[in-house]
Short mmCIF file of C-alpha atoms in Angstrom, two decimals:
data_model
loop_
_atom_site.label_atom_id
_atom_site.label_comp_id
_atom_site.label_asym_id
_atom_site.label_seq_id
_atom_site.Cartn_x
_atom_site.Cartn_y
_atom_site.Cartn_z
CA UNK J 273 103.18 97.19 143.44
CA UNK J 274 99.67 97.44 144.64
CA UNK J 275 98.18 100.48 142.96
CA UNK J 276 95.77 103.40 144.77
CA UNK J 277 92.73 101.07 143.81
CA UNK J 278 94.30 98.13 145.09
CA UNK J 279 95.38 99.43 148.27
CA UNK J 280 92.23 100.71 148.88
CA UNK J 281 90.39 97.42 147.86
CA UNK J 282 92.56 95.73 151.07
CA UNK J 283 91.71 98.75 153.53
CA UNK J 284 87.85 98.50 152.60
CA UNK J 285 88.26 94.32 153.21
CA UNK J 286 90.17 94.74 156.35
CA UNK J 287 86.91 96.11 158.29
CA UNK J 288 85.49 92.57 158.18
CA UNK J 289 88.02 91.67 160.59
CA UNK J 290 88.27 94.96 162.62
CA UNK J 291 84.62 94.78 163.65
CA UNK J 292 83.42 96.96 160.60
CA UNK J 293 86.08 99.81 160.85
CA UNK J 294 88.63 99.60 158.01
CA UNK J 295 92.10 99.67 158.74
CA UNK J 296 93.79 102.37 157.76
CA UNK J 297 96.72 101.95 160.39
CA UNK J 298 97.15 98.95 160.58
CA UNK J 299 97.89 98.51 156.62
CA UNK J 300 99.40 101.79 156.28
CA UNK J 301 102.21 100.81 158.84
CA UNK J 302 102.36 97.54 157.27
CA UNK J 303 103.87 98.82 154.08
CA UNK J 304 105.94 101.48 156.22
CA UNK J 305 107.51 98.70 157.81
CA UNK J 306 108.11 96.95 154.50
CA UNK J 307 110.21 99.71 153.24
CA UNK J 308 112.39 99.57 156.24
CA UNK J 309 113.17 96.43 155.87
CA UNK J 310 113.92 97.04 152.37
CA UNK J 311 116.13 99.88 153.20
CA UNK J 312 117.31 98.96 156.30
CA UNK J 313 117.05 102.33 157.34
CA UNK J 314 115.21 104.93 159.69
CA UNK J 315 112.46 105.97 157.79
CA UNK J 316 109.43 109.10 158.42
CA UNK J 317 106.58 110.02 156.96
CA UNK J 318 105.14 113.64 156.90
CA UNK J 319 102.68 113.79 154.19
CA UNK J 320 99.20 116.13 154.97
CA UNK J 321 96.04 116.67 152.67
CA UNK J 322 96.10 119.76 150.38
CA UNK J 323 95.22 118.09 147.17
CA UNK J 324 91.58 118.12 147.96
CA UNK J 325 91.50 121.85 148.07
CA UNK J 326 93.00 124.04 150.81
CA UNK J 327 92.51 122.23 154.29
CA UNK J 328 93.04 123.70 158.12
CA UNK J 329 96.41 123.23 159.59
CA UNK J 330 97.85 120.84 156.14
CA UNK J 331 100.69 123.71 155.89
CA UNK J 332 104.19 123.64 157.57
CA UNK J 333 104.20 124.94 160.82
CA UNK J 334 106.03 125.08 164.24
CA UNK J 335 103.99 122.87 165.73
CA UNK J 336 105.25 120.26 163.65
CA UNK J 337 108.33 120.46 165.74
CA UNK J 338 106.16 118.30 168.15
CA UNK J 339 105.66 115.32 165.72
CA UNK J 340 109.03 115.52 164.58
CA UNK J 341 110.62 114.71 168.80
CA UNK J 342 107.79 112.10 168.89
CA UNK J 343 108.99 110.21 165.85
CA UNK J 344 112.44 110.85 166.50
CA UNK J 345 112.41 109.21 169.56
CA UNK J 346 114.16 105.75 169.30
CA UNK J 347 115.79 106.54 166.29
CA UNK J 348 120.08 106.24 166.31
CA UNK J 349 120.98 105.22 163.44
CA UNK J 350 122.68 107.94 161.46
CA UNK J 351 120.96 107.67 158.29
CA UNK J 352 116.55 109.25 157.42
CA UNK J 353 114.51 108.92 154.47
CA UNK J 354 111.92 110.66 154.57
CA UNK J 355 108.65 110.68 152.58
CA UNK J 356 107.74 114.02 151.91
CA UNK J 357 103.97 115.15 150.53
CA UNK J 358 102.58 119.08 151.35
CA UNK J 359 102.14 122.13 149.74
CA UNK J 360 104.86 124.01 152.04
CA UNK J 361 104.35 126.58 154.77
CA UNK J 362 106.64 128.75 157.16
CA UNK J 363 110.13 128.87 155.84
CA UNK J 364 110.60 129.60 159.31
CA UNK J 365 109.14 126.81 160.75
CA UNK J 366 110.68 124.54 157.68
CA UNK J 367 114.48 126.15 159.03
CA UNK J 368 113.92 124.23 162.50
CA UNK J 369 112.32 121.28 161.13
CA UNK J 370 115.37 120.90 159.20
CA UNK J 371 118.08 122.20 161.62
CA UNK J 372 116.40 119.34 164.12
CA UNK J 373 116.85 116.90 161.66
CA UNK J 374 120.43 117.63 160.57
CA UNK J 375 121.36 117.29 163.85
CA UNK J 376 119.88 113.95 164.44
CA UNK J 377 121.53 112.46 161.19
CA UNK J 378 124.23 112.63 158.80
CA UNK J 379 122.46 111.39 155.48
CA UNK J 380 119.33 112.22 154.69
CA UNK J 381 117.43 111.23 151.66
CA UNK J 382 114.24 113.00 150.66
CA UNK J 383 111.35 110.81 148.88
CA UNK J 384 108.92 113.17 146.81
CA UNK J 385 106.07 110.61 145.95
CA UNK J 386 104.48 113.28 144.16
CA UNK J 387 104.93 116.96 144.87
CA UNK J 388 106.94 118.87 147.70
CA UNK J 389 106.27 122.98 146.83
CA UNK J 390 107.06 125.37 148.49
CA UNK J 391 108.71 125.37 151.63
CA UNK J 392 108.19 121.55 151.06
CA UNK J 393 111.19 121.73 148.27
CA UNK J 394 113.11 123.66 150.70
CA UNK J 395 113.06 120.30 153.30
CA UNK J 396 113.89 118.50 150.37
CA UNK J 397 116.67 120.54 149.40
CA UNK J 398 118.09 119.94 152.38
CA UNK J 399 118.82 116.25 151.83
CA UNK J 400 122.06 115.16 150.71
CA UNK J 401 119.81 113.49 148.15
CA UNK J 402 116.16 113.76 146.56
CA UNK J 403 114.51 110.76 145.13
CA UNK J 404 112.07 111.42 142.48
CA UNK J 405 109.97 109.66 140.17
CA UNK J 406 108.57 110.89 136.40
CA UNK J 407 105.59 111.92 138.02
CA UNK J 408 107.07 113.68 140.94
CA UNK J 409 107.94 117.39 141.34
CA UNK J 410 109.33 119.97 143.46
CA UNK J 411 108.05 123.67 143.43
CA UNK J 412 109.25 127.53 143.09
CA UNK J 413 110.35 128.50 146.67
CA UNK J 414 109.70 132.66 146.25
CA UNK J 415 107.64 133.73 149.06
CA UNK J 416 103.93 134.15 149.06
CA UNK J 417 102.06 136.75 151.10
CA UNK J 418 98.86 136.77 152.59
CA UNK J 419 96.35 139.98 152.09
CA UNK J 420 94.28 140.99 154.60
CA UNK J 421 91.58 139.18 152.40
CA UNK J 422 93.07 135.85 152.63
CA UNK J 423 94.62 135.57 148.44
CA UNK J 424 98.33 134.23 148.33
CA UNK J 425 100.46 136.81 146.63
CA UNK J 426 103.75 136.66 145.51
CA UNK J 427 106.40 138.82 146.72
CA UNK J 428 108.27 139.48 144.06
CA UNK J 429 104.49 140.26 142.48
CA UNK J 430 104.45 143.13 144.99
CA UNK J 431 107.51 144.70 144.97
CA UNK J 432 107.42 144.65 140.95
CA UNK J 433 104.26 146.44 140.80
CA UNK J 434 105.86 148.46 143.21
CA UNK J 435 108.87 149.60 141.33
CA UNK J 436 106.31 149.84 137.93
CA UNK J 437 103.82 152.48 139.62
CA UNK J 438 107.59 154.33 140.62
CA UNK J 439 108.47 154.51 137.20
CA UNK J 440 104.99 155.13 135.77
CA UNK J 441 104.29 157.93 138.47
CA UNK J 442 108.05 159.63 137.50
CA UNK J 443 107.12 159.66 134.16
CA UNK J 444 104.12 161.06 134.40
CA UNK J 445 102.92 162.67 137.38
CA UNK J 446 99.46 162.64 136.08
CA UNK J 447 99.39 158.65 136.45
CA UNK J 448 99.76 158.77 140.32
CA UNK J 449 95.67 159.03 140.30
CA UNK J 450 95.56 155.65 138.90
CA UNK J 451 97.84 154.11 140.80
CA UNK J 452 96.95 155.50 144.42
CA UNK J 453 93.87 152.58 144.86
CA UNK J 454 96.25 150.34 144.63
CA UNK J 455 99.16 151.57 146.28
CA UNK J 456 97.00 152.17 149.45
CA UNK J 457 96.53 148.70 149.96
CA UNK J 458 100.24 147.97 151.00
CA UNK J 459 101.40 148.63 154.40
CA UNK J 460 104.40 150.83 155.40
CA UNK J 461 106.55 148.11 156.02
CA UNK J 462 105.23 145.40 153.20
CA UNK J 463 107.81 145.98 150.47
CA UNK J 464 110.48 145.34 153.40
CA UNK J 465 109.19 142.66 154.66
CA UNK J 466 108.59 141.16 150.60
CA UNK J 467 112.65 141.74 150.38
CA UNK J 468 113.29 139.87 153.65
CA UNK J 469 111.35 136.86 153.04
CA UNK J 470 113.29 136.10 149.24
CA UNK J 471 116.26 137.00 150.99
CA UNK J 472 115.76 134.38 153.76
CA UNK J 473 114.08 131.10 151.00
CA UNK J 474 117.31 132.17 148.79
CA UNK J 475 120.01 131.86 152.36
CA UNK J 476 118.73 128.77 153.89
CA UNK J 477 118.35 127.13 150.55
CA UNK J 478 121.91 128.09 149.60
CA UNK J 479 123.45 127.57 153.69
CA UNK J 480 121.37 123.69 153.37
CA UNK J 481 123.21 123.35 150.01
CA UNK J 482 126.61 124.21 150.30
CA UNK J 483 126.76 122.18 153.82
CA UNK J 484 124.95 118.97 153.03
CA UNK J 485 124.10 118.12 149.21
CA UNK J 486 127.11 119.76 147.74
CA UNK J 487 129.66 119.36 151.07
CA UNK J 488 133.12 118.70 150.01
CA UNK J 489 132.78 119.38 146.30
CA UNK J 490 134.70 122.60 144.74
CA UNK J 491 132.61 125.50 144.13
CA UNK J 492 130.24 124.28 146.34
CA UNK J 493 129.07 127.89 147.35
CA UNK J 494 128.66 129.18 143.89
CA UNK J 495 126.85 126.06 142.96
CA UNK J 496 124.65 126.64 145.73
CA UNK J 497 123.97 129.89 145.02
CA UNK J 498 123.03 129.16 141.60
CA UNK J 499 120.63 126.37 142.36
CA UNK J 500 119.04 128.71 145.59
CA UNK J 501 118.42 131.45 142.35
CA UNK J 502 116.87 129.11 140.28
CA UNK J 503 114.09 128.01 142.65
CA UNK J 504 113.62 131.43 144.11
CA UNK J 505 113.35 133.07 140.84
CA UNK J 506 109.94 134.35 140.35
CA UNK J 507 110.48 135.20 137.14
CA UNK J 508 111.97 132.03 135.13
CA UNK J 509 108.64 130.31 137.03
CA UNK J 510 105.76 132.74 136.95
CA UNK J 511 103.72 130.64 138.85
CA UNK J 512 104.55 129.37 142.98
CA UNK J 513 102.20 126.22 141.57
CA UNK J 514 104.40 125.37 138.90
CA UNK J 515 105.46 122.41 139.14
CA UNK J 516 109.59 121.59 138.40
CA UNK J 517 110.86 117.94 137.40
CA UNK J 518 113.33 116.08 138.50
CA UNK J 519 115.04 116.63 135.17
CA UNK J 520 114.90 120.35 135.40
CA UNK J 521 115.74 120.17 139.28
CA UNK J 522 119.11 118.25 138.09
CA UNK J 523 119.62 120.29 135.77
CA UNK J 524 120.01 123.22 138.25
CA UNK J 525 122.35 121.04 140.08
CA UNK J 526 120.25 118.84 142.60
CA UNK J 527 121.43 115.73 143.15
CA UNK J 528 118.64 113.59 142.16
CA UNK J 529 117.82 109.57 142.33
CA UNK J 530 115.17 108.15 139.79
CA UNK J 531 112.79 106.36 142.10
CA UNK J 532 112.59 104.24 139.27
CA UNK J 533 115.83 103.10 138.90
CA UNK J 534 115.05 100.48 141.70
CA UNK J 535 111.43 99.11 141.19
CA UNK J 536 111.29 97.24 144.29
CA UNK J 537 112.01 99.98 145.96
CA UNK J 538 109.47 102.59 143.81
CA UNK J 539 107.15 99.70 144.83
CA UNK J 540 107.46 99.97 148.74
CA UNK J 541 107.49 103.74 148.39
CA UNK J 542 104.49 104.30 146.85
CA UNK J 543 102.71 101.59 148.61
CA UNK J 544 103.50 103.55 151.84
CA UNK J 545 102.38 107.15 149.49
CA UNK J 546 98.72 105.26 148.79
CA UNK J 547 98.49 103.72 151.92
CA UNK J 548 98.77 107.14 153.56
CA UNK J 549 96.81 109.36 151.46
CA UNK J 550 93.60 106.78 151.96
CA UNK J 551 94.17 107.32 155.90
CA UNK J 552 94.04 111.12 154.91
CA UNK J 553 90.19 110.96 153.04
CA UNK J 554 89.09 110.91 156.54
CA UNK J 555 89.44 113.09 159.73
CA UNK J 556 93.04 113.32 159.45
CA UNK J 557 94.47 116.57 157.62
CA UNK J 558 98.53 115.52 158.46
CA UNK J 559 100.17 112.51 159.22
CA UNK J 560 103.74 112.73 160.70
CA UNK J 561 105.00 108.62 161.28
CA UNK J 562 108.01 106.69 161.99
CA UNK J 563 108.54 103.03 160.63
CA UNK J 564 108.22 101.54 164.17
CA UNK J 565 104.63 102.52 164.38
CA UNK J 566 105.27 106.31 166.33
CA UNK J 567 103.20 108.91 165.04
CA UNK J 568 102.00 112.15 165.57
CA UNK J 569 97.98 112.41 163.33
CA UNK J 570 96.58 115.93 163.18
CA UNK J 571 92.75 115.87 162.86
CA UNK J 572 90.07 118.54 162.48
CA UNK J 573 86.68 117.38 163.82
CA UNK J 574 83.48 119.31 163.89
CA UNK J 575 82.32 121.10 167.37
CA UNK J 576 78.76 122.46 167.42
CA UNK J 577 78.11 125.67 169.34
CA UNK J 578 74.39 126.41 170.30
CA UNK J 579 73.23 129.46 169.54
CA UNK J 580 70.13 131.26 170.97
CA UNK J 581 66.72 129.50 169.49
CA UNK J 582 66.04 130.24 165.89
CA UNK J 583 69.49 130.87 165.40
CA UNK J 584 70.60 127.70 163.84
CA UNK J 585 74.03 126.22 165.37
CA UNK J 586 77.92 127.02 164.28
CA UNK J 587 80.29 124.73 163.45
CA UNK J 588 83.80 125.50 163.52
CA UNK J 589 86.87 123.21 162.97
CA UNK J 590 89.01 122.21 166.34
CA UNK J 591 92.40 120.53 165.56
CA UNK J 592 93.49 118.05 167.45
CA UNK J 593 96.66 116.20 167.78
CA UNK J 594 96.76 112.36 168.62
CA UNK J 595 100.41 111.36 169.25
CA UNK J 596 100.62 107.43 168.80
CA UNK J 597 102.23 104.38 170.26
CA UNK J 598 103.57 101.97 168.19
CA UNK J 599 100.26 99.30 168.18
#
């Protein structure tokens, strides 16, 4: 297996023959291809760049909808992989991703190179199986809120404090004065809405569950349940960034493939994980790609606005989407 240096080493050579520009498609759909021919099956790629830091438009959204139909088209045969790498997103967004998917094919498998958190795990526990490699990991799938100030904060978090200052306050009246600051700060509809969104990660984990990994097995709704607590449990994690195993993710009931057990097949994987997080150092912040060479790049270049003289310019980030043709 070519490792992340060596991969690189071939994309920085191939600019001799590309009239100085490196490569990056060219090689990354070369090992994409590779693994379909290994596989023999339809295989897509939706990996963006979050480990850099937090980057515009890298998060799940409903505009990935659009890159999905573009690298769906020309697919029939019943059976996806797909390579998953992002930090999650809209469960919301996620639900459609996945309810387009599962109507396109029967058997999915979901390849976590490295980490799917998030509403990333969610996809992936929507497969009828996750591959996974020692290194790999899935993530808590409790929601996270965004303050007006632009922190994450967990829901559970909220409605916690919530039901402390209640109990506090009850006890002691007195102890309202200390709480108040901080009470003031959460909306009259924000403990609702904290309720509704681990009520929705928990259903569409447990729905995805029960009808596709666990289909046809007895108890399959209890063990569904049980595995959609597990990940949605604030407290057993602590943390959204934690980070679970595939040994702990099997051992709430996922049905999980070592990546290792084949090492061709680890091999082509991660060629394709390397190959695509190179392409990603650049302009790109998310690539969504199909095996035949479809794909659906979301880029964030700089556009300069002039200001009045003295001023100094602004630069603000545009996205822009570049569906692509198979070259």
């Amino acid at each position: 297996m070519p490792s992340w240096g060596e991969i690189l080493a071939e994309i920085t050579a191939s600019a001799a023959a590309h009239g100085g520009q490196p490569d990056f498609d060219g090689i990354r759909r070369k090992y994409l291809t590779r693994l379909h021919q290994l596989t023999g099956r339809d295989t897509i790629v939706y990996s963006t760049d979050w480990l850099r830091g937090v980057q515009p438009m890298s998060s799940i959204d409903l505009g990935d909808m659009q890159g999905m139909m573009e690298v769906c088209q020309g697919l029939k045969s019943s059976g996806l992989d797909v390579i998953l790498h992002s930090p999650g997103g809209s469960a919301e967004a996620t639900a459609s991703i996945v309810r387009y998917l599962r109507g396109k094919f029967s058997d999915i498998r979901v390849f976590v190179p490295l980490a799917a958190m998030s509403a990333a795990s969610m996809w992936a526990l929507a497969g009828d199986w996750v591959v996974m490699g020692k290194h790999s990991q899935l993530g808590p799938i409790d929601p996270q809120l965004i303050t007006p100030q632009g922190a994450a904060m967990p829901a559970r978090a909220v409605i916690d404090q919530f039901e402390r200052a209640k109990a506090e306050v009850q006890a002691n009246p007195a102890a309202l004065g200390a709480w108040a600051p901080i009470l003031q700060q959460y909306g009259p509809a924000l403990l609702e809405q904290c309720e509704k969104a681990e009520e929705l990660a928990r259903r569409l984990v447990r729905e995805w569950l029960a009808t596709y990994m666990f289909r046809g097995e007895e108890n399959a709704e209890e063990k569904a349940k049980e595995t959609a607590r597990y990940f949605a449990d604030y407290e057993t994690h602590q943390s959204h960034s934690l980070g679970i195993t595939r040994d702990q993710a099997r051992g709430a009931g996922v049905k999980v493939i070592d990546l290792e057990a084949v090492q061709e097949l680890q091999d082509a994987v991660l060629s394709v994980h390397h190959a695509t997080l190179h392409t990603l150092n650049g302009p790109s912040v998310k690539i969504i790609e199909n095996h035949q060479g479809r794909a659906f790049v979301l880029q964030i270049q700089q556009i300069v606005a002039m200001q009045a003289p003295g001023q100094g310019q602004l630069a603000m980030p545009l996205p822009i989407q570049l569906p692509q043709q198979p070259s």
